[in-house]
Amino acid sequence: IEEIEFEEEGKEEERELIEVNVGEKVVHDKWGPGTVIEILELEGDCEITVDFPGTGEKRLLLRYAPLSRAEEE
């Protein structure tokens, strides 16, 4: 699992937290569609692990991740 580090310069702005569940499909601005495989609740935020086909697993902080729910088919 690749852990994404944020640098102070060019740090992403905080985003509105979306609610996600394990197994839910999400879309990331850079990595495209993926599936939530783990959720770790933190104080005031959540760290989620998402499996992106072709890219692999990424651990993301919901407060900063450019994520949205995938459209239901």
XYZ file of C-alpha atoms in Angstrom:
73
model
C 0.000 0.000 0.000
C 1.371 3.356 -1.005
C 0.994 6.053 1.655
C 0.419 9.501 0.203
C 2.321 12.321 1.920
C 1.182 15.929 1.799
C 3.730 18.723 1.608
C 2.983 22.131 3.094
C 3.622 23.908 -0.192
C 0.734 23.213 -2.556
C -1.134 21.310 0.132
C -4.653 20.388 -0.886
C -7.473 22.404 0.618
C -9.767 20.658 3.045
C -12.899 19.268 1.444
C -16.329 18.447 2.753
C -16.258 14.958 4.235
C -18.330 12.399 2.366
C -19.635 9.293 4.078
C -18.307 6.058 2.622
C -18.617 2.398 3.543
C -16.397 -0.603 2.916
C -17.269 -2.018 -0.504
C -18.542 1.309 -1.824
C -17.382 2.569 -5.208
C -15.724 5.990 -5.314
C -13.997 8.115 -7.966
C -10.691 9.950 -7.394
C -9.762 12.943 -9.571
C -6.374 11.400 -10.487
C -6.747 7.613 -10.118
C -10.331 7.203 -11.326
C -12.793 4.636 -9.976
C -11.949 2.432 -7.021
C -13.460 0.412 -4.181
C -13.178 1.289 -0.478
C -11.580 -1.698 1.281
C -10.819 -0.282 4.742
C -11.871 2.658 6.927
C -9.983 3.925 9.969
C -11.772 6.631 11.947
C -9.515 9.403 13.220
C -10.368 12.447 15.302
C -12.214 14.742 12.913
C -11.325 12.699 9.813
C -11.156 9.204 8.343
C -8.278 7.404 6.665
C -9.563 5.096 3.972
C -7.849 2.499 1.841
C -9.117 2.356 -1.718
C -8.234 -0.256 -4.340
C -7.845 1.445 -7.723
C -7.695 -1.103 -10.599
C -4.433 -0.690 -12.499
C -3.015 1.647 -9.827
C -3.268 -0.434 -6.660
C -4.220 0.343 -3.086
C -3.937 3.909 -1.766
C -4.451 5.205 1.782
C -6.158 8.584 1.768
C -7.433 11.116 4.285
C -11.045 11.857 3.416
C -10.657 15.521 4.413
C -8.079 16.092 1.626
C -8.813 13.386 -0.954
C -10.494 14.576 -4.163
C -13.123 11.816 -3.987
C -16.755 11.517 -4.905
C -19.189 8.645 -4.862
C -19.369 6.667 -8.075
C -22.590 6.961 -10.043
C -24.793 3.910 -9.568
C -25.201 1.850 -12.690
